[in-house]
Structure formats: C-alpha cells, structure tokens
Coordinates of C-alpha atoms and ligand atoms in Angstrom, one line a residue:
M1 CA 0.5 -71.6 35.7
S2 CA 2.6 -73.3 33.0
L3 CA 2.4 -70.3 30.8
E4 CA 4.0 -67.9 33.1
R5 CA 6.5 -70.4 34.4
I6 CA 7.8 -71.4 31.0
E7 CA 7.9 -67.7 30.0
Q8 CA 10.0 -66.9 33.0
W9 CA 12.4 -69.9 32.5
L10 CA 12.7 -69.0 28.9
S11 CA 13.7 -65.4 29.6
Q12 CA 16.1 -66.5 32.4
L13 CA 17.9 -68.9 30.0
N14 CA 17.9 -66.4 27.1
Q15 CA 19.7 -63.8 29.2
V16 CA 22.8 -65.9 28.5
G17 CA 24.4 -65.2 25.2
Q18 CA 22.9 -61.7 24.6
S19 CA 25.3 -59.2 23.1
S20 CA 25.0 -55.7 21.7
S21 CA 23.8 -57.0 18.4
P22 CA 20.4 -58.8 18.0
G23 CA 20.2 -62.5 18.5
I24 CA 21.7 -65.0 20.9
Y25 CA 25.3 -66.3 20.9
R26 CA 25.7 -69.6 22.7
L27 CA 28.1 -71.5 20.5
A28 CA 29.1 -75.0 21.2
Y29 CA 31.7 -75.5 24.0
T30 CA 31.9 -71.8 24.7
E31 CA 31.6 -70.1 28.1
E32 CA 28.1 -69.1 27.1
E33 CA 27.0 -72.6 26.5
Q34 CA 28.5 -73.7 29.8
K35 CA 26.8 -70.8 31.6
V36 CA 23.3 -71.6 30.2
M37 CA 23.8 -75.3 31.1
D38 CA 24.8 -74.4 34.6
L39 CA 21.7 -72.3 34.9
F40 CA 19.6 -75.1 33.6
R41 CA 21.3 -77.4 36.1
R42 CA 20.1 -75.2 38.9
L43 CA 16.5 -75.2 37.6
C44 CA 16.6 -79.0 37.5
E45 CA 18.0 -79.2 41.0
Q46 CA 15.2 -77.0 42.2
E47 CA 12.9 -79.8 40.9
N48 CA 14.8 -82.3 43.0
M49 CA 16.6 -83.9 40.1
N50 CA 20.0 -85.4 40.3
V51 CA 22.2 -83.7 37.7
R52 CA 25.5 -84.9 36.2
E53 CA 27.5 -84.2 33.1
D54 CA 28.9 -87.0 31.0
A55 CA 32.3 -87.2 29.4
A56 CA 31.2 -85.0 26.5
G57 CA 29.6 -82.4 28.8
N58 CA 26.0 -83.5 28.0
L59 CA 23.9 -82.6 31.0
I60 CA 21.8 -85.5 32.4
A61 CA 19.1 -84.6 35.0
R62 CA 17.4 -87.6 36.5
R63 CA 14.3 -88.2 38.5
E64 CA 14.4 -91.7 39.9
G65 CA 11.6 -94.2 39.3
T66 CA 10.2 -96.7 41.7
A67 CA 11.8 -99.6 39.9
P68 CA 15.3 -100.2 38.5
L69 CA 14.3 -99.8 34.9
P70 CA 15.7 -98.0 31.8
A71 CA 14.9 -94.3 31.7
V72 CA 12.2 -92.4 29.7
V73 CA 14.2 -89.5 28.3
I74 CA 13.3 -86.1 27.1
G75 CA 16.1 -84.0 25.4
S76 CA 17.2 -81.2 23.2
H77 CA 19.9 -78.5 23.2
L78 CA 20.8 -75.1 24.6
D79 CA 23.5 -74.0 22.1
T80 CA 22.6 -71.7 19.3
V81 CA 23.9 -70.6 15.9
Y82 CA 25.5 -67.1 15.5
A83 CA 22.7 -64.6 16.2
G84 CA 20.3 -67.4 17.0
G85 CA 16.7 -67.3 18.3
R86 CA 15.2 -67.9 21.7
Y87 CA 13.3 -71.1 21.0
D88 CA 15.4 -73.5 18.9
G89 CA 16.4 -76.2 21.3
T90 CA 15.7 -74.2 24.5
I91 CA 12.0 -75.0 24.4
G92 CA 12.7 -78.7 24.1
V93 CA 14.6 -78.9 27.4
L94 CA 12.1 -76.6 29.1
A95 CA 9.2 -78.8 28.0
G96 CA 11.0 -81.6 29.9
L97 CA 11.4 -79.4 32.9
E98 CA 7.8 -78.4 32.9
V99 CA 6.7 -82.1 32.8
I100 CA 8.9 -82.9 35.8
H101 CA 7.5 -79.8 37.6
R102 CA 4.0 -81.0 37.0
L103 CA 4.7 -84.6 38.2
N104 CA 6.4 -83.2 41.3
K105 CA 3.4 -81.0 42.1
Q106 CA 1.0 -83.8 41.6
N107 CA 3.2 -86.2 43.6
V108 CA 3.2 -88.7 40.7
H109 CA 5.9 -91.4 40.9
T110 CA 6.7 -93.2 37.8
K111 CA 8.0 -96.8 37.6
H112 CA 10.7 -95.9 35.1
P113 CA 13.2 -93.2 35.9
L114 CA 12.9 -89.9 33.9
E115 CA 15.7 -87.9 32.5
I116 CA 16.2 -84.6 30.8
I117 CA 19.2 -84.4 28.6
V118 CA 20.8 -81.2 27.3
F119 CA 23.0 -82.2 24.4
R120 CA 26.2 -80.3 23.6
A121 CA 27.0 -78.8 20.2
E122 CA 23.7 -79.5 18.4
E123 CA 24.3 -76.7 16.0
S124 CA 27.0 -77.0 13.3
S125 CA 27.9 -73.3 13.4
R126 CA 31.1 -73.6 15.3
F127 CA 32.7 -76.8 14.1
G128 CA 30.8 -77.5 10.8
M129 CA 29.3 -80.7 12.3
A130 CA 25.8 -80.9 13.9
T131 CA 24.4 -82.9 16.8
I132 CA 27.8 -83.9 18.2
G133 CA 26.6 -84.5 21.8
S134 CA 23.9 -87.0 20.7
K135 CA 26.3 -88.6 18.2
L136 CA 28.6 -89.3 21.1
M137 CA 25.9 -90.6 23.4
S138 CA 24.5 -93.0 20.8
G139 CA 28.1 -94.0 19.8
Q140 CA 28.0 -92.8 16.2
I141 CA 31.2 -90.8 15.8
S142 CA 34.8 -91.6 16.0
P143 CA 37.4 -89.5 17.9
D144 CA 39.4 -89.3 14.7
R145 CA 36.6 -87.6 12.9
L146 CA 36.1 -85.2 15.8
A147 CA 39.8 -84.4 16.0
S148 CA 39.8 -83.1 12.5
L149 CA 37.2 -80.4 13.2
K150 CA 38.2 -76.7 13.6
D151 CA 36.3 -73.5 14.3
K152 CA 36.8 -70.3 12.2
D153 CA 39.6 -69.1 14.6
G154 CA 41.5 -72.3 14.1
V155 CA 40.6 -73.8 17.5
T156 CA 40.4 -77.5 17.1
F157 CA 37.5 -79.5 18.5
P158 CA 39.8 -81.3 21.1
E159 CA 41.2 -77.9 22.2
A160 CA 37.7 -76.5 22.6
V161 CA 36.7 -79.5 24.7
E162 CA 39.7 -79.3 26.9
R163 CA 39.3 -75.6 27.4
A164 CA 35.7 -76.3 28.5
G165 CA 37.1 -78.6 31.2
Y166 CA 36.6 -82.0 29.6
S167 CA 39.0 -84.6 28.4
F168 CA 39.0 -85.3 24.7
K169 CA 40.6 -88.7 25.3
Q170 CA 37.7 -89.7 27.5
I171 CA 35.0 -88.2 25.3
T172 CA 33.7 -91.5 23.8
N173 CA 32.8 -92.5 27.4
A174 CA 29.7 -90.5 26.8
E175 CA 28.3 -93.4 24.9
R176 CA 25.5 -95.1 26.8
P177 CA 24.5 -98.8 26.7
E178 CA 21.2 -99.7 25.1
T179 CA 19.8 -100.8 28.5
D180 CA 20.1 -97.3 30.0
I181 CA 17.3 -95.8 28.0
K182 CA 13.7 -97.0 27.3
T183 CA 12.6 -94.2 24.9
F184 CA 13.7 -90.8 23.8
M185 CA 11.4 -87.8 23.0
E186 CA 12.2 -84.4 21.7
V187 CA 10.0 -81.3 21.4
H188 CA 11.3 -78.8 18.8
I189 CA 10.2 -75.8 16.9
E190 CA 9.1 -76.7 13.4
Q191 CA 11.5 -74.4 11.5
G192 CA 9.1 -74.4 8.7
P193 CA 5.7 -72.8 7.9
L194 CA 3.3 -75.8 7.7
L195 CA 1.8 -75.8 11.2
E196 CA 1.2 -72.1 11.2
Q197 CA -0.4 -72.2 7.8
K198 CA -2.7 -75.0 9.0
H199 CA -3.4 -73.3 12.3
L200 CA -2.2 -76.3 14.3
P201 CA -0.5 -76.1 17.7
L202 CA 1.6 -79.2 17.1
G203 CA 2.7 -81.9 14.7
I204 CA 4.0 -85.4 15.2
A205 CA 7.1 -86.1 13.1
T206 CA 7.0 -89.3 11.1
G207 CA 10.8 -89.4 10.5
I208 CA 13.8 -87.3 9.6
A209 CA 14.0 -86.8 5.9
A210 CA 17.4 -87.4 4.2
P211 CA 18.5 -86.1 0.8
Q212 CA 19.7 -88.0 -2.2
R213 CA 21.4 -85.6 -4.6
L214 CA 22.2 -86.2 -8.3
R215 CA 24.4 -84.2 -10.7
V216 CA 23.1 -84.6 -14.2
N217 CA 25.0 -83.9 -17.4
V218 CA 23.1 -83.7 -20.7
E219 CA 25.2 -83.7 -23.9
G220 CA 23.6 -82.6 -27.2
K221 CA 25.0 -80.6 -30.1
A222 CA 25.5 -76.8 -30.1
S223 CA 24.5 -75.4 -33.4
H224 CA 23.1 -72.3 -35.1
S225 CA 19.6 -71.4 -33.9
G226 CA 18.6 -70.0 -37.3
T227 CA 19.9 -72.6 -39.7
T228 CA 19.3 -75.8 -37.8
H229 CA 15.9 -77.3 -38.5
M230 CA 13.8 -78.5 -35.7
D231 CA 13.9 -82.2 -36.7
I232 CA 17.7 -82.5 -36.6
R233 CA 18.4 -80.6 -33.3
K234 CA 20.1 -82.1 -30.3
D235 CA 19.1 -79.5 -27.8
A236 CA 20.5 -80.3 -24.3
L237 CA 18.4 -77.8 -22.5
T238 CA 15.0 -79.0 -23.8
G239 CA 16.1 -82.5 -22.9
A240 CA 17.0 -81.3 -19.4
S241 CA 13.6 -79.5 -19.2
E242 CA 11.8 -82.8 -19.9
L243 CA 13.8 -84.5 -17.1
I244 CA 13.1 -81.6 -14.7
L245 CA 9.4 -81.7 -15.3
G246 CA 9.5 -85.4 -15.1
I247 CA 11.1 -85.5 -11.7
E248 CA 8.6 -82.9 -10.4
E249 CA 5.8 -85.1 -11.6
S250 CA 7.3 -88.2 -9.9
A251 CA 7.5 -86.3 -6.6
V252 CA 3.9 -85.1 -7.0
Q253 CA 2.9 -88.8 -7.4
E254 CA 4.6 -89.5 -4.0
Q255 CA 3.0 -86.6 -2.2
E256 CA 1.2 -88.7 0.3
N257 CA 4.7 -90.0 1.4
H258 CA 5.8 -86.4 1.8
T259 CA 8.6 -86.9 -0.7
V260 CA 9.9 -83.8 -2.4
A261 CA 12.2 -83.2 -5.4
T262 CA 13.9 -80.0 -6.5
V263 CA 16.1 -78.8 -9.2
G264 CA 17.7 -75.7 -7.7
R265 CA 20.6 -75.2 -10.1
I266 CA 20.9 -75.4 -13.8
E267 CA 23.6 -74.3 -16.2
S268 CA 23.3 -74.3 -20.0
L269 CA 26.2 -73.8 -22.4
P270 CA 27.3 -72.1 -24.5
G271 CA 24.6 -69.7 -23.2
A272 CA 24.1 -67.6 -26.2
M273 CA 20.7 -66.4 -27.5
N274 CA 21.4 -67.6 -31.1
V275 CA 23.0 -71.0 -30.2
I276 CA 21.2 -74.2 -29.5
P277 CA 22.4 -75.4 -26.1
G278 CA 24.9 -78.3 -26.6
H279 CA 25.5 -79.0 -22.9
C280 CA 23.4 -78.7 -19.8
Q281 CA 24.1 -79.6 -16.2
F282 CA 21.7 -79.6 -13.3
D283 CA 21.4 -80.9 -9.7
V284 CA 18.5 -82.9 -8.3
D285 CA 17.7 -83.0 -4.6
I286 CA 15.2 -85.7 -3.6
R287 CA 14.1 -86.0 0.0
S288 CA 11.8 -88.2 2.0
T289 CA 11.4 -89.9 5.3
D290 CA 10.5 -93.0 3.3
S291 CA 13.4 -94.7 1.5
T292 CA 11.1 -96.8 -0.7
S293 CA 9.2 -93.7 -1.9
R294 CA 12.5 -91.9 -2.5
T295 CA 13.8 -94.8 -4.5
R296 CA 10.6 -94.9 -6.6
V297 CA 11.3 -91.2 -7.6
Y298 CA 14.9 -92.1 -8.4
K299 CA 13.9 -95.1 -10.5
Q300 CA 11.3 -93.1 -12.4
F301 CA 14.1 -90.6 -13.1
T302 CA 16.5 -93.2 -14.5
K303 CA 13.8 -94.6 -16.7
L304 CA 13.0 -91.1 -18.0
V305 CA 16.7 -90.5 -18.7
K306 CA 16.8 -93.5 -21.1
E307 CA 13.6 -92.4 -22.9
V308 CA 14.8 -88.8 -23.3
E309 CA 18.2 -90.0 -24.5
E310 CA 16.6 -92.2 -27.2
Q311 CA 13.9 -89.8 -28.3
R312 CA 16.2 -86.8 -28.5
G313 CA 19.5 -88.4 -29.5
L314 CA 21.2 -87.0 -26.4
T315 CA 23.8 -88.5 -24.1
I316 CA 22.8 -88.2 -20.5
Q317 CA 25.0 -89.2 -17.6
F318 CA 24.6 -88.6 -13.8
D319 CA 26.3 -89.2 -10.5
I320 CA 24.9 -89.6 -7.1
I321 CA 26.7 -87.0 -5.0
T322 CA 24.8 -87.5 -1.7
D323 CA 22.9 -90.5 -0.5
E324 CA 21.9 -90.3 3.2
T325 CA 19.5 -92.7 4.8
P326 CA 16.2 -91.3 6.2
V327 CA 15.7 -92.0 9.9
P328 CA 12.2 -93.4 10.7
L329 CA 10.8 -92.5 14.1
H330 CA 9.4 -95.3 16.2
A331 CA 5.8 -96.4 15.6
S332 CA 5.1 -96.9 19.3
I333 CA 6.1 -93.3 20.2
K334 CA 4.1 -91.9 17.3
E335 CA 1.1 -93.8 18.5
C336 CA 1.7 -92.6 22.0
F337 CA 1.8 -89.0 20.9
S338 CA -1.3 -89.6 18.7
N339 CA -3.2 -91.1 21.6
A340 CA -2.2 -88.2 23.9
C341 CA -3.4 -85.7 21.3
K342 CA -6.8 -87.5 21.1
H343 CA -7.1 -87.4 24.9
L344 CA -6.5 -83.7 24.8
N345 CA -9.0 -83.1 21.9
L346 CA -6.2 -82.2 19.5
T347 CA -6.2 -83.7 16.0
P348 CA -2.9 -85.7 15.5
F349 CA -1.1 -84.2 12.6
F350 CA 1.7 -86.2 11.1
M351 CA 4.5 -84.6 9.1
P352 CA 8.1 -85.3 8.2
S353 CA 11.1 -83.4 9.6
G354 CA 13.0 -81.7 6.8
A355 CA 15.9 -80.8 9.2
G356 CA 18.1 -83.0 11.4
H357 CA 17.8 -83.0 15.2
D358 CA 19.4 -84.8 18.2
V359 CA 16.5 -87.3 18.0
M360 CA 17.8 -88.7 14.7
N361 CA 20.9 -90.0 16.4
M362 CA 19.0 -91.3 19.5
A363 CA 16.5 -93.0 17.1
K364 CA 19.3 -95.2 15.7
K365 CA 19.7 -96.8 19.1
W366 CA 16.5 -96.3 21.0
P367 CA 12.7 -96.0 20.2
A368 CA 12.4 -92.3 19.7
G369 CA 9.8 -89.6 18.7
L370 CA 9.7 -85.9 17.8
L371 CA 7.0 -83.3 18.4
F372 CA 6.9 -80.1 16.5
V373 CA 5.5 -76.8 17.7
P374 CA 4.9 -73.9 15.2
S375 CA 7.5 -71.4 14.1
A376 CA 6.1 -68.0 13.3
N377 CA 6.6 -67.4 9.5
G378 CA 8.6 -70.6 9.5
L379 CA 11.6 -68.6 10.7
S380 CA 14.4 -70.1 12.7
H381 CA 18.2 -69.6 13.3
H382 CA 17.2 -65.9 13.4
P383 CA 16.7 -63.3 16.2
D384 CA 13.0 -63.0 15.2
E385 CA 12.3 -66.7 15.7
F386 CA 9.1 -67.0 17.6
T387 CA 6.8 -69.7 19.0
A388 CA 3.7 -68.8 21.0
I389 CA 4.0 -70.2 24.6
T390 CA 0.4 -71.3 24.3
D391 CA 1.5 -73.7 21.5
M392 CA 4.4 -74.8 23.6
V393 CA 2.0 -75.6 26.4
A394 CA 0.0 -77.8 24.0
G395 CA 3.3 -79.6 23.3
V396 CA 4.0 -80.0 27.0
N397 CA 0.5 -81.4 27.6
V398 CA 1.1 -84.1 24.9
L399 CA 4.6 -84.8 26.2
E400 CA 3.4 -85.1 29.8
K401 CA 0.7 -87.6 28.8
S402 CA 3.2 -89.6 26.8
V403 CA 5.8 -89.6 29.6
R404 CA 3.1 -90.8 32.1
S405 CA 2.1 -93.6 29.9
L406 CA 5.6 -94.7 28.8
A407 CA 7.0 -94.5 32.3
S408 CA 4.0 -96.1 33.9
E409 CA 2.7 -93.6 36.3
G410 CA 1.3 -94.3 39.7
H411 CA 0.3 -92.0 42.6
E412 CA 1.7 -92.8 46.0
G413 CA 0.1 -96.0 47.2
A414 CA -1.0 -96.9 43.6
I415 CA 2.4 -98.2 42.5
E416 CA 1.7 -101.9 43.3
E417 CA -1.5 -101.7 41.3
V418 CA 0.5 -100.4 38.3
E419 CA 3.1 -103.1 38.7
S420 CA 0.7 -106.0 39.0
Ligands
LIG501 ZN1 17.5 -77.2 17.3

C-alpha cells in the first residue's frame, strides 16, 4: 500500500543526516546531501527511471513517454536546514516517486515523458541564498552572484561545488530550454497552521506571496506632557498609531485576496513617560500573491499619510526598503489540481504560499503549480516537523490524477486513441 511504502521510503531517506542531536543535517552541497541524493537515485532506478545529474548537481529522473514531447515534471528538494525536519522537501520528491510507482504497476504509458527533479541547495542555511538549484535550472542567477556566497566556515560557493565534484565554471549549463518542460508541479508541507485548523488534507497554492516593506519616519514635536495642551500637540506616536490602524484596516479590506499587512517594529523617542513623543519610526510589511491588491493597500497608506500629516501637523516620510514581485501560479495547473480534487471527493481549497519554494523559480519559465499538505502545529524547519502520511497520500492522489491528465495517459494499446 502507498502508506507503508511512503513511510518506508521516508525513513530510509531520513536515516541520512542524523546526528547525536535531534533533527536532520543535510546541508547544501555537503556529503550528506550527496548521500541522500544517491539513495534517491537508487529508488528511482528501481522504478526503471533513467537518472542523471545536471551541471549544478540537480538530479533528474526520467520516465520516457510514447512521443517526443516536453516533460511533465514533479520536483522538490532533499537538503535541510540545520536540525531540520523529516518532511520539508523530502515528501515532495517522494510524492513524485509514488506516482511513478503507481503508473508502473498499472502499466500506464503517458504520451509526455515524466520527470522527478531533486533540486540542490533549496534551503538558504548554508550560503544565505535559497532555491539555488532551481534558479540555475530556470536561468535566473548569474555566476558572479553565486561566486560571492560563503558559508559560516568561509567556504565559498564555488569551492563547495568543486568539492562536491561539479565544475563551477560549467554550472550555468544546468539551465534548460523552455521546450524541455511542459509543466512543473511541487508538493510541499504547508509550514503554516491553516490546513490543520481547517481539518483539510491539502491546499492548492494560488501563488507565492512577496513582501513590500516600508520604513516610516514620523516627525512631530517633543514637549512636556503636563504643560502642553491637547490642541497644540504634535504627537508623533499617536500619528503613527493612526497609520498603523489604517494599514491594518486596508489589509482587512483585501482579505479575500489573502493580502496581509503587519507592523512588527516601532520605536518612539525620546521614550520618556512625561514627554510627548517627537519622533517615531516603524516598519510595514505588506504581502500578497496579488500585486494589484498589494498596491491598493500601499496606495491607501500613502493617502492616509497625507491626511495624518495635515490633520496633526506632522512630517511623515517613508522609504520602500523591499519590493519583491509576487509569483502567480498557472491557472491551468490550479484548475487541473482542482478537478483532481473534485474527482477524489475532496473540496479544493485555495490558499497563498507565504514562503518561497523551488516552484517559484520554475513558474517564471514554465506553467507551474504547488500543492500543500498540512504541517502539524504549523511547525517546520524543526526536528518536530510532522505531516501525517494519510494527508500525504491525499496529495499523491491529486498529483497522480493531474500527472495523468497533463501527460495524456493511455494504457498499452490505447495510445493511438489518446493521440487521435
Ligand atoms: Zn522546502
């Protein structure tokens, strides 16, 4: 049964990177990462897949189709953070393997080739940069940028790559042409509490949210709290408060677009009980998968800034300190997942991804989708990370249906019918 098989594969893979302390250590481009990838290679070979590594060390396991067409690809990663969990990344590649196993068992031949990709260096723990393998495959990173990376022991990224047996000079050869791949799909743990709270086995990601961050400075006038009448005050903190409540309200108005806004840091000066605050600085973090919705929150904020400035006689200035672009996931894949859910009597549940994954790089070049399975207590990057295998099987079921439809399945003898 799927359940026992996945459980067994999972414990096999997770024997790699164990140490005397709790958690798993399979850092990017270390021996442990290589070891786990070699083990996964053998599992793929047992399923009659052809396995190769690209110039960056990404593992590509392939099951040929009946026609020379672009591949339908499933991928994730096997590297972990320091003291990582058993599920982050690992279940994504195992979901792919289980789909292949089922197709083999049922003697299903797809028109499009199928691939499982294990990306290198998804976690930023070692080099301070995440999703390196998928950045290289989708051609989104320059060698210069990679050459500047170092780990905590001073080992540079090129050195680590060479030590692992790859050539840094050749590394950009990992980039694949658009025509190689038809679609990309990833199954990942949610790393948040939403699915568990809603008692849902899986979620369909609408896109990868990206942050816009502002640093806001409010200038008023510091003066005596006892002798300054209320009508002549220029209180920077009460002005900032109005702005903070305002931005919260704007994000609430955008709830259906899953836009969120947070002020997580505030500083008020001079910071004395008997002095009206003359200066206040705070940071705003606005995130959404929907750029238009995020821009609406931003615009509301700039409007409010002007109002508060005028009404309270304050000077308010702000800088945009981060402005990343949200990555939408492809409508056709979302629909495919949604149809698969309906076939399996599961209610499709759409949700944004608050964290980045390999799929966000692949989505910039190919139609891509992301399925979430629940994380117990929303916990991840932690030894206690847990996802029930029954939930993972639900994810595999949806993935299998989607693969079959995207790769145009056909049983032996039925291929012609599918093609015509
Ligand atoms: Zn991950």
